[in-house]
Structure formats: C-alpha cells, structure tokens
Short mmCIF file of C-alpha atoms in Angstrom, two decimals:
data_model
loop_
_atom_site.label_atom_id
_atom_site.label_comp_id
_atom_site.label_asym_id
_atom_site.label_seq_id
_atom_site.Cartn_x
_atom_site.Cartn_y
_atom_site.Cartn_z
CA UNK A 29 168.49 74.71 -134.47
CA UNK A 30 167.45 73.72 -137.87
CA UNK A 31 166.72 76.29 -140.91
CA UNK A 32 168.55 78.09 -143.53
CA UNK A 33 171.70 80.57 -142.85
CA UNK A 34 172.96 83.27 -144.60
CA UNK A 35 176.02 84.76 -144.27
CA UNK A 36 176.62 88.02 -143.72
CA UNK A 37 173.70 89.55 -144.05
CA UNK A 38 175.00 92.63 -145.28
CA UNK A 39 178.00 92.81 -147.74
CA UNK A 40 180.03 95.82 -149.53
CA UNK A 41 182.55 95.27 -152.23
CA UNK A 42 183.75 97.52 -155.08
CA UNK A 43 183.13 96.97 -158.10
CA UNK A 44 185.45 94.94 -160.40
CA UNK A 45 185.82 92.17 -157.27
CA UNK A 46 184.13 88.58 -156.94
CA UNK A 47 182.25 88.21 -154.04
CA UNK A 48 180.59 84.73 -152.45
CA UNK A 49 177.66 84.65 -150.50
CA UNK A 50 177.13 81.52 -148.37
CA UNK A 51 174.08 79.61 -147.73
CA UNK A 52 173.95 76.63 -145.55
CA UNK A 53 171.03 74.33 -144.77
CA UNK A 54 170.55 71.54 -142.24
CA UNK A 55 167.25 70.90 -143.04
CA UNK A 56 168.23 67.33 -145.41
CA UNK A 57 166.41 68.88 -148.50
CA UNK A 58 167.88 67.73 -151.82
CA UNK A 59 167.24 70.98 -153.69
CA UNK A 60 169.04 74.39 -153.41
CA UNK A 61 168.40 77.33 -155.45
CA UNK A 62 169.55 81.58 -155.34
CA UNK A 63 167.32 83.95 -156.19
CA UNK A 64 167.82 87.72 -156.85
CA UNK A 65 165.17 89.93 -155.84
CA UNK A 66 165.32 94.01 -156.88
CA UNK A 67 163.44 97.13 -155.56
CA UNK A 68 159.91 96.20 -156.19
CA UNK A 69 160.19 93.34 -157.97
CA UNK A 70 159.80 89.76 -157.92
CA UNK A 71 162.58 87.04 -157.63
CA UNK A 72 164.34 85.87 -160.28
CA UNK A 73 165.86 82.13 -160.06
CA UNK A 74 170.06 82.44 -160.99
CA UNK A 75 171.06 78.99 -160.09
CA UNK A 76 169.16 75.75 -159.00
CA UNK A 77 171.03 72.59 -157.84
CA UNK A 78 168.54 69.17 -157.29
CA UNK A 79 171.77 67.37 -155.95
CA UNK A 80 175.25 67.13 -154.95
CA UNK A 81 177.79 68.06 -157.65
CA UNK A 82 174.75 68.85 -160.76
CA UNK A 83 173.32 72.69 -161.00
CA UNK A 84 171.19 74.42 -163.56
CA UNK A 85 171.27 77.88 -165.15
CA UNK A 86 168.16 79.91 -164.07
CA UNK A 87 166.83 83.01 -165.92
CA UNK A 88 169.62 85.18 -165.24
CA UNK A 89 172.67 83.26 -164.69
CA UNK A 90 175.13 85.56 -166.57
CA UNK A 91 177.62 86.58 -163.97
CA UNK A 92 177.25 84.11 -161.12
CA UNK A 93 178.39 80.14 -160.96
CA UNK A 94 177.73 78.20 -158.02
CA UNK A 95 179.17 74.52 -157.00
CA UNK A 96 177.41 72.34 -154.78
CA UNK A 97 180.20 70.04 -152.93
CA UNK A 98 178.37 69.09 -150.27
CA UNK A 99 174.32 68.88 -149.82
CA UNK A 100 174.14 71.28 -146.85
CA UNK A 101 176.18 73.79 -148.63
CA UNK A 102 175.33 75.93 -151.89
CA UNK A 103 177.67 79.32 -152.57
CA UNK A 104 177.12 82.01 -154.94
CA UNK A 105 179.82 83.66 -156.60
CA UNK A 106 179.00 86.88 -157.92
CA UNK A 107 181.77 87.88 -160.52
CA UNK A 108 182.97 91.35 -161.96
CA UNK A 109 181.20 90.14 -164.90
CA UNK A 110 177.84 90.37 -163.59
CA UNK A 111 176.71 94.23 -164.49
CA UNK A 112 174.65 94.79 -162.28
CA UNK A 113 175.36 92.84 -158.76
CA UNK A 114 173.85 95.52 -155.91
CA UNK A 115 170.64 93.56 -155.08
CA UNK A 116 169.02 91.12 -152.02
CA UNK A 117 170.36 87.79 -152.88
CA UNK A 118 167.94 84.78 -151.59
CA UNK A 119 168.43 81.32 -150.55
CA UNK A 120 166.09 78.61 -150.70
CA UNK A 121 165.27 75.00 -150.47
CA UNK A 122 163.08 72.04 -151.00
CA UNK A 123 162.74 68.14 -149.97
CA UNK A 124 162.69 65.88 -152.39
CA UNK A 125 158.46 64.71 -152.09
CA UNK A 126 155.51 65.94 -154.66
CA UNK A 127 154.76 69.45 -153.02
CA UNK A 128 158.18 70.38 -153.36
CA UNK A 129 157.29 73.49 -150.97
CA UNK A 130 160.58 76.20 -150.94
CA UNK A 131 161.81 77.16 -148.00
CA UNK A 132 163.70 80.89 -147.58
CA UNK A 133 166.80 82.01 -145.84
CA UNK A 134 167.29 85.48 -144.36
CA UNK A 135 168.99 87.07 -147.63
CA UNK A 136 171.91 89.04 -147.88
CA UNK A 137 172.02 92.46 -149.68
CA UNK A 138 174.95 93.18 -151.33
CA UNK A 139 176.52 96.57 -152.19
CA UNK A 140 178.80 97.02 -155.30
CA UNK A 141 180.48 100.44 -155.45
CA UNK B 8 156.77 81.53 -170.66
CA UNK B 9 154.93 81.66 -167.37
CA UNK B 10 154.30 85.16 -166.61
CA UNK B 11 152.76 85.90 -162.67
CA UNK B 12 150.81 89.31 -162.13
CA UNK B 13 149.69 90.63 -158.70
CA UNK B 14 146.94 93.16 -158.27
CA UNK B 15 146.87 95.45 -156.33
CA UNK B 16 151.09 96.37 -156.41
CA UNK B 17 150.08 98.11 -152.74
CA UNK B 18 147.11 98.15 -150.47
CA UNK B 19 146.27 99.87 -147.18
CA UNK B 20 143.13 98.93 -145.06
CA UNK B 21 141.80 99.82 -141.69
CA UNK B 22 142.20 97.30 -138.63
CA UNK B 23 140.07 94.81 -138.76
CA UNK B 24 138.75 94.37 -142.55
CA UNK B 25 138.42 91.72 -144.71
CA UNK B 26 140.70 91.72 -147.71
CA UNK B 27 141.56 89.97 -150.89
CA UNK B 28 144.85 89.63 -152.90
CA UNK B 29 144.73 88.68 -156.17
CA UNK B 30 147.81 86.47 -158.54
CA UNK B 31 147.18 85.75 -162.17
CA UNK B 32 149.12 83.16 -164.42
CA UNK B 33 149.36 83.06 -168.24
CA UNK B 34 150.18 78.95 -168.27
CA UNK B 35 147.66 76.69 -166.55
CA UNK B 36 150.10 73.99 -166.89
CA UNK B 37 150.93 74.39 -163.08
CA UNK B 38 151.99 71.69 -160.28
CA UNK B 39 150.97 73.95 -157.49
CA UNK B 40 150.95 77.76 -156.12
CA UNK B 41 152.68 79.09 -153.02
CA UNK B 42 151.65 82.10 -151.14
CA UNK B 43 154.45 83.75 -149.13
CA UNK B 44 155.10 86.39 -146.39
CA UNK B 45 158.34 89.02 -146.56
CA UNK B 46 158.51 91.71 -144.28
CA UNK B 47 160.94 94.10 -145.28
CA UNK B 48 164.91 93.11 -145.73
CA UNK B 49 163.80 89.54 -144.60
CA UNK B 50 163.36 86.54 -146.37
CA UNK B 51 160.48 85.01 -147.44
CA UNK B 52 157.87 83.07 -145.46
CA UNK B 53 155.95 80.04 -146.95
CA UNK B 54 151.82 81.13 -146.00
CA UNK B 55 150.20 78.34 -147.92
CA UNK B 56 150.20 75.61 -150.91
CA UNK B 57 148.06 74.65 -153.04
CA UNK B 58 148.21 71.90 -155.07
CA UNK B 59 146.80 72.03 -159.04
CA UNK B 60 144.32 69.22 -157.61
CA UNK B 61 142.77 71.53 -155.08
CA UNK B 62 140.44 74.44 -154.92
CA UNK B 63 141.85 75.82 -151.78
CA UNK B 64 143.66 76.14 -148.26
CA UNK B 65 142.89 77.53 -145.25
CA UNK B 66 145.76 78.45 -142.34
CA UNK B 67 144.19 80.03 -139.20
CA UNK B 68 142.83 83.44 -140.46
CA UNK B 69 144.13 83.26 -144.08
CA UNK B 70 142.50 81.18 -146.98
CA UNK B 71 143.60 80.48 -150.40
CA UNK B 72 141.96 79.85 -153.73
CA UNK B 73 142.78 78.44 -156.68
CA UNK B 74 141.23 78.21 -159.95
CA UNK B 75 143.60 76.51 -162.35
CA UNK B 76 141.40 76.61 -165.65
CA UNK B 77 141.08 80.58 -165.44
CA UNK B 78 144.81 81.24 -164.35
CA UNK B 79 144.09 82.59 -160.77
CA UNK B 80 144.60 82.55 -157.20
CA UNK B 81 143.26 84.76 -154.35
CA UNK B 82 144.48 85.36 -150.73
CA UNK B 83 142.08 86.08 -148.45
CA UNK B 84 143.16 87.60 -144.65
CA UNK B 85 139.95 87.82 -142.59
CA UNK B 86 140.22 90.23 -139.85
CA UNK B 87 143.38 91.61 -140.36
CA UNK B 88 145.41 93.08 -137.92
CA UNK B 89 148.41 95.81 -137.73
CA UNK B 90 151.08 92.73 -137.52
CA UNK B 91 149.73 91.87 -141.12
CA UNK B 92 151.36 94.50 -142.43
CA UNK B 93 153.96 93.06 -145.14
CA UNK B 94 154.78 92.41 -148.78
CA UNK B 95 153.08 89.18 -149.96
CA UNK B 96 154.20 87.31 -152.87
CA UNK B 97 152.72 84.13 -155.18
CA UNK B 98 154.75 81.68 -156.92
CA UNK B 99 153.86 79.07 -159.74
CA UNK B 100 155.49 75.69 -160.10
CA UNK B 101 155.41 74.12 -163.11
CA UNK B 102 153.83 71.11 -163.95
CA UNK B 103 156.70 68.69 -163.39
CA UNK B 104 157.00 66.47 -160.51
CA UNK B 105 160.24 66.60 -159.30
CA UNK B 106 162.40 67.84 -156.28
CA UNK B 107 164.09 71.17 -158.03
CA UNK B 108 161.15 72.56 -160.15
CA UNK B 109 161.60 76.11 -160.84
CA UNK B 110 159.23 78.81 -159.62
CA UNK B 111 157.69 81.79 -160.99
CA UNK B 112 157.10 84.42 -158.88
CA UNK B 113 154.99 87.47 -158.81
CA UNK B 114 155.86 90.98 -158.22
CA UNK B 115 154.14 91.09 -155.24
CA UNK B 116 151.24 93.08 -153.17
CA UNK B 117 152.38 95.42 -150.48
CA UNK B 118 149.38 95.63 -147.38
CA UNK B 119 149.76 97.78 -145.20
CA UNK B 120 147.27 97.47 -141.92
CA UNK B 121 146.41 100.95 -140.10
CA UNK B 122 145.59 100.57 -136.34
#
C-alpha cells in the first residue's frame, strides 16, 4: 500500500509542550516538505528537506525544526516557542525528475490549549 | 516575492454547468502550476500540471490553462456534478529545476455543486 501517512490525525496538547507530528512515505521520492494551512487560507511551506540529513527553512519556520534521518521519514516538532501552533499541519512529497509534482498526506490538526 | 490570488474565494453553481476558476501570479518566472483538490479536513489532491512550456491540460472533465506572459491560469470543470463539490487550490513553482522547489500556493476557491 504505497502513499503518504500521517500520524494521528488528530492531536491535543496544552500549551507550553512540544509536540511531533509524523509523516512517513514509501513512495522513494527524494523531497519532503510540511506545510501549515489556517482557516481559509493557503499553505504556507515551514520546512523542506531535498535529501537525507540537509533541510531548509520555509516562510515560517520560527517554532518548528525537523530532522530527516532516514528518506521515508520526515517529523515535525512543533515547540512551545511557536505562538501560534493550533492549525492543519500537511505533508508532502516529490521525486526527484523535472515536474517535480507534490504529493499530499492526510494532515493532522493539532489543538494547543 | 511570488504572490498567488484566486478569484472567486467561493462559488456555488447548479448541477450540471460549466464553470471556470481563475489563479493569478505576480512573477512569471515559473517552472510549472499545479491545480489541486481538498475536500474538507483532508489533504490535498494533485488535479493537474502544467508545465511553463505548455498552454494547457486536460484530465477527463477538467481542463487547465496557462498563460505564463500575463500571470494566469484557469480551471475549467465541464459538467459538473454534486461530487465536485470541494475547495480547489493552485500552486506556482519557481523557475528552478530541481527536486525540492518550493511552492506558492493560493488561497483557494471554494465550489460548491447544488443537485
């Protein structure tokens, strides 16, 4: 069963905790990347990784880190620093060829009380 | 800095209609465009792809346009149907040619389909 997984897909933490979201792929693609996505707004890229053991800031990386160990595997650690964590965190990839075509997971929404 | 804009933010049509989303992009500097599909507290579905060298894709009853020199992009869903009903989202690559390029999307159009 190949894809994208996301786990869980719904998470509640208080606030002042760290919190990692998991995203595994089995698809082979080089590229991972985490998107944040608000209420009626677009996404906005926090981390991108283009291989094992390198990843690059996005537009709103304050917050999170990331590691990349392993090339199926790309966590997100949201830290008490981040103001503002409650949101629908997204998971994608990409192969490494010219149309470089992303590829979604099935999100998961976190809750910071 | 690449800004996306998607007109109409929401749109409701009858069964069966013809309809046209629209995605504007300040840089024409693009790679390619991607259309996507997210139904609600889902992820997002890839719809279609067009690269900066083409004028357009078709998939079944959807077609997409591009027009790189003017900074726009169109969606067309012929016939649409209830099951269309969704939140549909565009996304600029930039002009680099590597696995990892970064994507700008759009706020998105919300359709809604009425039986």
């Amino acid at each position: 069963d190949g894809g994208i997984t996301q786990s869980p897909k719904y998470l509640f933490r208080k606030e002042g905790q760290n919190v990692t979201l998991s995203c595994e792929q089995n698809l082979n693609h080089d590229a991972m990347y985490w998107y944040r996505q608000d209420p009626g707004q677009g996404l906005r890229l926090i981390y991108y990784s283009q291989i094992v053991n390198d990843f690059q800031k996005g537009d709103i990386a304050e917050g999170y880190s990331v590691s990349r160990e392993k090339k199926e595997s790309f966590p997100l650690t949201v830290t008490s620093a981040q103001k503002n964590p409650t949101a629908f965190y997204l998971c994608a990839t990409s192969p490494r060829d010219s149309r470089g075509e992303q590829y979604f997971g099935p999100g998961t929404r976190l809750t910071v009380t | 800095k690449q800004e996306v804009t998607q007109i109409p933010a929401a749109l409701s049509v009858p069964e069966g209609e013809n309809l046209v989303l629209n995605c504007s992009f300040t840089d024409s500097a693009i790679y390619n465009l991607q259309w996507f599909r997210q139904d609600p507290g889902k992820g997002l579905t890839s719809l279609l792809l067009i690269q900066s060298s083409q004028r357009e894709q078709t998939s079944g009853r959807l077609n997409a346009s591009l027009d790189k020199s003017s900074g726009r992009s169109t969606l067309y869903i012929a016939a649409s149907q209830p099951g269309d009903s969704a939140t549909y989202l565009c996304a600029v690559r930039r002009g680099v040619k590597t696995s990892g390029s970064r994507l700008t999307f759009g706020e998105g159009t919300q359709l809604t389909v009425n039986p």
